[in-house]
Amino acid sequence: MRSDNNITYFARTNHRNTRTPFGIRRADRRSHMYVIGKTGTGKSTLLKTLALQDIEHGEGLALFDPHGDLAEEVVSLVPASRRGDLIYLNVPDRSFVWHFNPFAGVPEEKHALAVAGMVEVFKKLWPDEWGPRLEHLLRNVVFTLLAAGGNLGDVPRLLSEKDFRSAVVRRVTNGMVREFWEKEFAGYSPAFRAVVTAPLQNKLGAFLTDPLLHSILTGERSSFDLRQVLDDGKILVVNLAKGKLGEGPAALLGALLVSHLSLAALARADSPQEERRDFYLYLDEFHTFATLTLATMLSELRKYRLNLILAHQYLGQLEPEIRDAVFVSCLCRTSRSTYGS
C-alpha cells in the first residue's frame, strides 16, 4: 500500500476497474472509529492493519485483546526500531510480575471521574448483585482509597477492621465521605453491616483469591505511568486471553485499565492543545470494556487526542445508552462482511 503518514490505509477500491488503496485521514481518525462485524469477517485483520501502520509511522497506541491472538501477532511484528517503546502486558503469563493500582496517581480534581468509572466497571461485572445500597457503599469505598491511598486489597480491611478503617478515614478530607464512615457506617448494627458489605466482600474476594490478580492489583504503585505512555507515544499491548485468565478477571482488569487510560488523557488539559500527541486506543470486543462513563466521555476525549477504534460483533452486545453514545461520537464507521488482504 502507499506510504502517507497522513492517511492510514485499510482497503482497496475497484473504482472504474482500477484497484486503488483506500484509507482514512489522520484528522478524521480523531472522530473515533467504530467497527462492527460477526466472527470471521476480518475485524482483527483490520485492527492489525491499522495498528501496524501506526507503529510504522511512530505513533503511540494501546491495544486491548480479550482473546490473545491479535496481541501476540502485533507484538511479533513490532519492528526493531520501536521495540524500545513496547510495553507488553501478557496477563496470563505468571512469570512476568507487574502491578496496576487504580487508586494511585489520580489527581484530586479527577477523583469524581475516577469514582464514576470504577463504580461503572463493577456495576457491569455484577449486574445481579447491583442495587442502590451496594453502589452507595462502593462509591464511598473508592473515594476513600483514592483520597487516602490504598489498593483493591485494602477494601476488605476497610469494611471489616475498625482500627484500619479509622486510620484510613483520618486521611480523608472530603466531608461527606468522612460523615459516611463516622456516622452512617458506624451506626450500622453488626447484622445490618454484614448484609450491606457481604456482596462487595464476596465478589471482590473472589477476584483477589486468584494469586495472579492479587499480585497485579494489590501493589502500592503501578509499574507504568499511563500519562507517560500517552505523551511519549509508547506501544501498550494488553493480552487478556480470557480463555486462560477467565472472563470475569479479564473484563475487570481490562475495564479498569481502559478507564484509567481515559483519565490520563483528560489530564492533558494541563498541556496546550498543540502539544497533545495523537494516541490510538484499540479495543477489540469493545463490549467487554464498555461502560456508560467511557461512552459519554468519547466526545471529550477527542479534544485530548485519544483516538478510539472500537470493534465488536453485533449491536445487541451494547446497552442502549452506550450504543447511542457510540453512534453520536464515532463518526467513522465500518460494517464488516468480508475482508481480504
CSV table of C-alpha atoms in Angstrom, one decimal:
chain,number,residue,atom,x,y,z
A,1,MET,CA,0.0,0.0,0.0
A,2,ARG,CA,1.0,3.6,-0.4
A,3,SER,CA,3.1,5.4,2.2
A,4,ASP,CA,1.5,8.5,3.5
A,5,ASN,CA,1.7,9.4,7.2
A,6,ASN,CA,-1.5,11.4,7.0
A,7,ILE,CA,-3.6,8.5,5.7
A,8,THR,CA,-4.0,5.1,7.3
A,9,TYR,CA,-4.9,2.5,4.6
A,10,PHE,CA,-7.1,-0.5,5.2
A,11,ALA,CA,-8.8,-1.4,1.9
A,12,ARG,CA,-8.7,-1.2,-1.8
A,13,THR,CA,-11.3,0.1,-4.1
A,14,ASN,CA,-12.0,-1.0,-7.7
A,15,HIS,CA,-13.5,2.3,-8.9
A,16,ARG,CA,-13.5,2.3,-12.7
A,17,ASN,CA,-11.9,-1.2,-12.7
A,18,THR,CA,-8.7,0.3,-11.1
A,19,ARG,CA,-7.6,-1.2,-7.7
A,20,THR,CA,-6.6,1.8,-5.6
A,21,PRO,CA,-5.6,1.8,-1.9
A,22,PHE,CA,-8.3,3.4,0.3
A,23,GLY,CA,-7.8,4.8,3.8
A,24,ILE,CA,-8.8,7.3,6.4
A,25,ARG,CA,-7.1,10.6,7.1
A,26,ARG,CA,-5.4,11.3,10.4
A,27,ALA,CA,-7.7,14.2,11.1
A,28,ASP,CA,-10.8,12.0,10.6
A,29,ARG,CA,-9.5,9.3,13.0
A,30,ARG,CA,-9.7,11.9,15.8
A,31,SER,CA,-13.5,11.4,15.5
A,32,HIS,CA,-13.1,7.8,16.6
A,33,MET,CA,-13.7,4.7,14.5
A,34,TYR,CA,-16.4,2.0,15.0
A,35,VAL,CA,-16.0,-1.4,13.5
A,36,ILE,CA,-18.8,-4.0,13.7
A,37,GLY,CA,-19.0,-7.5,12.1
A,38,LYS,CA,-19.5,-11.1,13.1
A,39,THR,CA,-16.8,-13.6,13.7
A,40,GLY,CA,-14.7,-14.4,10.6
A,41,THR,CA,-15.3,-11.1,8.7
A,42,GLY,CA,-11.9,-9.7,9.3
A,43,LYS,CA,-12.2,-7.3,12.2
A,44,SER,CA,-8.9,-8.5,13.8
A,45,THR,CA,-7.2,-8.2,10.4
A,46,LEU,CA,-8.4,-4.7,10.0
A,47,LEU,CA,-7.3,-3.7,13.5
A,48,LYS,CA,-3.9,-5.3,12.9
A,49,THR,CA,-3.5,-3.4,9.6
A,50,LEU,CA,-4.3,-0.1,11.2
A,51,ALA,CA,-2.1,-0.7,14.3
A,52,LEU,CA,0.9,-1.8,12.3
A,53,GLN,CA,0.8,1.4,10.2
A,54,ASP,CA,0.5,3.5,13.4
A,55,ILE,CA,3.6,1.7,14.7
A,56,GLU,CA,5.5,2.2,11.5
A,57,HIS,CA,4.6,5.9,11.5
A,58,GLY,CA,5.9,6.4,15.0
A,59,GLU,CA,2.5,6.8,16.6
A,60,GLY,CA,1.6,5.8,20.2
A,61,LEU,CA,-1.1,3.2,20.7
A,62,ALA,CA,-2.7,0.8,23.2
A,63,LEU,CA,-4.3,-2.4,22.1
A,64,PHE,CA,-6.6,-4.5,24.3
A,65,ASP,CA,-7.3,-8.0,23.2
A,66,PRO,CA,-9.5,-10.3,25.2
A,67,HIS,CA,-8.6,-13.3,23.2
A,68,GLY,CA,-4.8,-13.1,22.8
A,69,ASP,CA,-4.1,-13.9,19.2
A,70,LEU,CA,-4.2,-10.4,17.9
A,71,ALA,CA,-2.0,-9.1,20.7
A,72,GLU,CA,0.6,-11.8,20.1
A,73,GLU,CA,0.7,-11.2,16.3
A,74,VAL,CA,1.0,-7.4,16.7
A,75,VAL,CA,3.8,-7.8,19.2
A,76,SER,CA,5.7,-10.2,16.9
A,77,LEU,CA,5.5,-7.6,14.1
A,78,VAL,CA,6.8,-4.6,16.0
A,79,PRO,CA,10.0,-3.5,14.2
A,80,ALA,CA,13.3,-3.4,15.9
A,81,SER,CA,13.3,0.4,15.7
A,82,ARG,CA,10.3,0.6,18.0
A,83,ARG,CA,10.9,-2.3,20.4
A,84,GLY,CA,12.1,0.2,23.0
A,85,ASP,CA,8.6,1.7,23.0
A,86,LEU,CA,6.8,-1.6,23.6
A,87,ILE,CA,5.1,-2.4,26.8
A,88,TYR,CA,3.6,-5.9,26.5
A,89,LEU,CA,1.3,-7.0,29.3
A,90,ASN,CA,0.8,-10.7,28.7
A,91,VAL,CA,-1.6,-11.0,31.7
A,92,PRO,CA,-1.8,-14.8,31.9
A,93,ASP,CA,2.0,-15.1,32.0
A,94,ARG,CA,2.6,-15.7,35.7
A,95,SER,CA,6.4,-15.4,35.3
A,96,PHE,CA,6.1,-11.7,34.5
A,97,VAL,CA,5.5,-9.6,37.6
A,98,TRP,CA,3.8,-6.2,37.2
A,99,HIS,CA,1.4,-4.1,39.1
A,100,PHE,CA,-1.5,-1.8,38.4
A,101,ASN,CA,-3.1,0.2,41.2
A,102,PRO,CA,-6.2,2.0,40.1
A,103,PHE,CA,-6.2,4.2,43.2
A,104,ALA,CA,-2.7,5.6,42.7
A,105,GLY,CA,-1.6,8.6,40.8
A,106,VAL,CA,-5.1,10.1,40.1
A,107,PRO,CA,-5.1,13.9,40.5
A,108,GLU,CA,-7.6,15.1,43.2
A,109,GLU,CA,-9.6,17.1,40.6
A,110,LYS,CA,-10.2,13.8,38.7
A,111,HIS,CA,-11.3,11.8,41.7
A,112,ALA,CA,-15.0,12.2,40.9
A,113,LEU,CA,-14.5,10.9,37.4
A,114,ALA,CA,-12.3,8.0,38.6
A,115,VAL,CA,-15.0,7.0,41.1
A,116,ALA,CA,-17.7,7.1,38.4
A,117,GLY,CA,-15.5,5.0,36.1
A,118,MET,CA,-14.7,2.4,38.7
A,119,VAL,CA,-18.2,2.1,40.0
A,120,GLU,CA,-19.5,1.6,36.4
A,121,VAL,CA,-16.9,-1.2,36.0
A,122,PHE,CA,-18.1,-3.1,39.0
A,123,LYS,CA,-21.8,-2.4,38.0
A,124,LYS,CA,-21.1,-4.0,34.7
A,125,LEU,CA,-19.5,-7.1,36.2
A,126,TRP,CA,-22.0,-7.7,39.0
A,127,PRO,CA,-25.5,-6.9,37.5
A,128,ASP,CA,-27.3,-9.5,39.6
A,129,GLU,CA,-26.0,-8.1,42.9
A,130,TRP,CA,-26.3,-4.4,42.0
A,131,GLY,CA,-28.6,-2.0,43.8
A,132,PRO,CA,-28.5,1.4,45.4
A,133,ARG,CA,-27.1,0.1,48.6
A,134,LEU,CA,-24.1,-1.6,47.0
A,135,GLU,CA,-23.5,1.5,44.8
A,136,HIS,CA,-23.6,3.8,47.7
A,137,LEU,CA,-21.1,1.7,49.7
A,138,LEU,CA,-18.7,1.2,46.8
A,139,ARG,CA,-18.7,4.9,45.9
A,140,ASN,CA,-17.6,5.8,49.4
A,141,VAL,CA,-15.0,3.0,49.4
A,142,VAL,CA,-13.5,4.2,46.1
A,143,PHE,CA,-13.5,7.8,47.2
A,144,THR,CA,-11.8,6.9,50.4
A,145,LEU,CA,-9.0,4.8,48.9
A,146,LEU,CA,-8.3,7.4,46.2
A,147,ALA,CA,-8.0,10.2,48.8
A,148,ALA,CA,-6.1,8.3,51.5
A,149,GLY,CA,-4.0,6.0,49.3
A,150,GLY,CA,-4.6,2.3,49.1
A,151,ASN,CA,-5.2,-0.6,46.7
A,152,LEU,CA,-8.0,-3.1,46.0
A,153,GLY,CA,-6.6,-5.4,48.6
A,154,ASP,CA,-7.4,-2.8,51.2
A,155,VAL,CA,-11.2,-2.9,50.5
A,156,PRO,CA,-12.0,-6.0,52.7
A,157,ARG,CA,-9.9,-4.5,55.6
A,158,LEU,CA,-11.6,-1.1,55.2
A,159,LEU,CA,-15.0,-2.8,55.6
A,160,SER,CA,-14.1,-5.3,58.4
A,161,GLU,CA,-11.3,-3.8,60.6
A,162,LYS,CA,-12.2,-0.9,62.8
A,163,ASP,CA,-8.7,0.3,63.6
A,164,PHE,CA,-7.6,0.2,60.0
A,165,ARG,CA,-10.7,2.0,58.9
A,166,SER,CA,-10.2,4.7,61.4
A,167,ALA,CA,-6.6,5.3,60.4
A,168,VAL,CA,-7.6,5.5,56.7
A,169,VAL,CA,-10.6,7.8,57.2
A,170,ARG,CA,-8.4,10.2,59.2
A,171,ARG,CA,-6.6,10.9,55.9
A,172,VAL,CA,-9.8,11.8,54.0
A,173,THR,CA,-10.6,15.5,53.7
A,174,ASN,CA,-14.0,15.1,51.9
A,175,GLY,CA,-16.6,15.9,54.5
A,176,MET,CA,-19.4,13.8,53.0
A,177,VAL,CA,-17.2,10.7,52.7
A,178,ARG,CA,-15.9,11.1,56.3
A,179,GLU,CA,-19.5,11.5,57.5
A,180,PHE,CA,-20.5,8.3,55.8
A,181,TRP,CA,-17.9,6.3,57.7
A,182,GLU,CA,-18.1,8.2,61.1
A,183,LYS,CA,-21.8,8.4,61.3
A,184,GLU,CA,-23.7,6.3,58.8
A,185,PHE,CA,-21.5,3.2,58.6
A,186,ALA,CA,-20.5,3.4,62.3
A,187,GLY,CA,-24.3,3.4,63.2
A,188,TYR,CA,-25.0,0.1,61.4
A,189,SER,CA,-25.8,-2.8,63.7
A,190,PRO,CA,-23.4,-5.8,63.2
A,191,ALA,CA,-26.1,-7.8,61.5
A,192,PHE,CA,-27.0,-5.0,59.1
A,193,ARG,CA,-23.4,-4.2,58.4
A,194,ALA,CA,-22.8,-7.8,57.4
A,195,VAL,CA,-25.8,-7.7,55.0
A,196,VAL,CA,-24.6,-4.4,53.4
A,197,THR,CA,-20.9,-5.4,53.0
A,198,ALA,CA,-21.4,-9.1,52.1
A,199,PRO,CA,-21.9,-8.6,48.3
A,200,LEU,CA,-18.8,-6.4,48.0
A,201,GLN,CA,-16.7,-8.7,50.2
A,202,ASN,CA,-17.7,-11.8,48.4
A,203,LYS,CA,-17.5,-10.6,44.9
A,204,LEU,CA,-14.2,-8.8,45.3
A,205,GLY,CA,-12.8,-11.5,47.4
A,206,ALA,CA,-13.4,-14.0,44.6
A,207,PHE,CA,-11.2,-11.9,42.3
A,208,LEU,CA,-8.5,-11.4,44.9
A,209,THR,CA,-8.1,-15.0,45.8
A,210,ASP,CA,-6.6,-15.6,42.4
A,211,PRO,CA,-2.9,-15.2,43.1
A,212,LEU,CA,-2.2,-13.6,39.7
A,213,LEU,CA,-4.9,-10.9,40.1
A,214,HIS,CA,-3.9,-10.4,43.7
A,215,SER,CA,-0.3,-9.8,42.7
A,216,ILE,CA,-1.3,-7.3,39.9
A,217,LEU,CA,-3.9,-5.3,41.8
A,218,THR,CA,-2.5,-5.0,45.3
A,219,GLY,CA,0.8,-3.3,44.6
A,220,GLU,CA,1.4,0.1,46.2
A,221,ARG,CA,2.0,1.8,42.8
A,222,SER,CA,1.7,0.9,39.1
A,223,SER,CA,4.6,-0.5,37.1
A,224,PHE,CA,4.0,2.2,34.4
A,225,ASP,CA,2.6,5.7,34.1
A,226,LEU,CA,-0.3,5.8,31.7
A,227,ARG,CA,0.1,9.6,31.2
A,228,GLN,CA,3.7,9.0,30.2
A,229,VAL,CA,2.5,6.2,27.9
A,230,LEU,CA,0.3,8.7,26.1
A,231,ASP,CA,2.7,11.6,26.0
A,232,ASP,CA,5.8,9.6,25.0
A,233,GLY,CA,3.9,7.6,22.3
A,234,LYS,CA,4.5,4.2,23.7
A,235,ILE,CA,3.1,0.9,22.3
A,236,LEU,CA,1.0,-0.7,25.1
A,237,VAL,CA,-0.3,-4.1,24.2
A,238,VAL,CA,-2.6,-5.9,26.7
A,239,ASN,CA,-3.2,-9.6,26.2
A,240,LEU,CA,-6.1,-10.5,28.4
A,241,ALA,CA,-6.6,-14.0,26.9
A,242,LYS,CA,-9.9,-14.7,28.8
A,243,GLY,CA,-9.7,-18.4,27.8
A,244,LYS,CA,-6.7,-18.6,30.2
A,245,LEU,CA,-7.5,-15.8,32.7
A,246,GLY,CA,-11.2,-16.2,33.0
A,247,GLU,CA,-13.9,-13.9,31.5
A,248,GLY,CA,-14.6,-12.0,34.8
A,249,PRO,CA,-11.0,-11.3,35.7
A,250,ALA,CA,-10.2,-10.3,32.1
A,251,ALA,CA,-13.1,-7.9,32.0
A,252,LEU,CA,-12.2,-6.4,35.4
A,253,LEU,CA,-8.6,-5.8,34.6
A,254,GLY,CA,-9.3,-4.6,31.1
A,255,ALA,CA,-12.1,-2.2,32.0
A,256,LEU,CA,-10.0,-0.7,34.9
A,257,LEU,CA,-7.0,-0.1,32.6
A,258,VAL,CA,-9.2,1.5,29.9
A,259,SER,CA,-10.9,3.7,32.4
A,260,HIS,CA,-7.6,5.0,33.8
A,261,LEU,CA,-6.1,5.5,30.3
A,262,SER,CA,-9.1,7.7,29.6
A,263,LEU,CA,-8.4,9.7,32.8
A,264,ALA,CA,-4.8,10.1,31.8
A,265,ALA,CA,-6.0,11.6,28.5
A,266,LEU,CA,-8.3,14.0,30.3
A,267,ALA,CA,-5.4,15.1,32.5
A,268,ARG,CA,-3.8,16.5,29.3
A,269,ALA,CA,-5.9,19.6,30.0
A,270,ASP,CA,-2.8,20.9,31.6
A,271,SER,CA,-1.0,20.9,28.3
A,272,PRO,CA,-1.5,23.2,25.3
A,273,GLN,CA,-3.6,21.6,22.5
A,274,GLU,CA,-0.7,21.7,20.0
A,275,GLU,CA,1.4,19.7,22.4
A,276,ARG,CA,-1.1,16.8,22.8
A,277,ARG,CA,0.3,13.9,20.8
A,278,ASP,CA,-2.1,11.7,18.9
A,279,PHE,CA,-2.6,8.3,20.6
A,280,TYR,CA,-4.7,5.5,19.3
A,281,LEU,CA,-6.7,3.1,21.6
A,282,TYR,CA,-7.8,-0.2,20.0
A,283,LEU,CA,-10.5,-2.1,21.9
A,284,ASP,CA,-11.2,-5.5,20.3
A,285,GLU,CA,-14.5,-6.9,21.6
A,286,PHE,CA,-15.3,-3.4,22.8
A,287,HIS,CA,-18.4,-4.5,24.7
A,288,THR,CA,-16.1,-6.3,27.2
A,289,PHE,CA,-14.8,-3.0,28.4
A,290,ALA,CA,-17.7,-0.7,27.6
A,291,THR,CA,-19.2,1.4,30.4
A,292,LEU,CA,-21.5,4.3,30.2
A,293,THR,CA,-18.9,6.6,31.7
A,294,LEU,CA,-16.4,5.7,29.0
A,295,ALA,CA,-19.1,6.1,26.3
A,296,THR,CA,-20.2,9.5,27.5
A,297,MET,CA,-16.5,10.7,27.5
A,298,LEU,CA,-15.9,9.9,23.8
A,299,SER,CA,-16.6,13.4,22.5
A,300,GLU,CA,-14.5,14.9,25.3
A,301,LEU,CA,-11.5,12.5,24.7
A,302,ARG,CA,-11.3,13.7,21.1
A,303,LYS,CA,-10.0,17.1,22.4
A,304,TYR,CA,-7.2,15.4,24.2
A,305,ARG,CA,-6.1,13.3,21.1
A,306,LEU,CA,-7.1,9.9,22.5
A,307,ASN,CA,-8.5,8.4,19.3
A,308,LEU,CA,-10.5,5.2,19.8
A,309,ILE,CA,-11.0,2.3,17.4
A,310,LEU,CA,-13.9,0.2,18.8
A,311,ALA,CA,-14.7,-3.3,17.4
A,312,HIS,CA,-17.2,-5.9,18.3
A,313,GLN,CA,-19.7,-8.3,16.7
A,314,TYR,CA,-23.3,-7.1,16.9
A,315,LEU,CA,-25.3,-4.2,18.3
A,316,GLY,CA,-27.1,-6.3,20.9
A,317,GLN,CA,-23.8,-6.6,22.8
A,318,LEU,CA,-24.1,-2.9,23.8
A,319,GLU,CA,-26.6,-1.4,26.3
A,320,PRO,CA,-28.9,1.1,24.5
A,321,GLU,CA,-27.4,4.1,26.3
A,322,ILE,CA,-23.8,3.0,25.4
A,323,ARG,CA,-24.8,2.2,21.8
A,324,ASP,CA,-26.4,5.7,21.4
A,325,ALA,CA,-23.3,7.4,22.7
A,326,VAL,CA,-21.1,5.5,20.3
A,327,PHE,CA,-23.2,6.3,17.3
A,328,VAL,CA,-23.2,10.0,18.2
A,329,SER,CA,-19.4,10.2,18.9
A,330,CYS,CA,-17.9,7.8,16.4
A,331,LEU,CA,-18.1,9.5,13.0
A,332,CYS,CA,-16.0,6.9,11.2
A,333,ARG,CA,-17.9,3.6,10.9
A,334,THR,CA,-17.3,0.4,9.0
A,335,SER,CA,-19.5,-2.7,8.9
A,336,ARG,CA,-17.6,-5.9,8.1
A,337,SER,CA,-18.9,-8.6,5.8
A,338,THR,CA,-15.6,-9.8,4.2
A,339,TYR,CA,-12.0,-8.6,4.4
A,340,GLY,CA,-9.3,-9.6,2.0
A,341,SER,CA,-5.5,-8.9,2.0
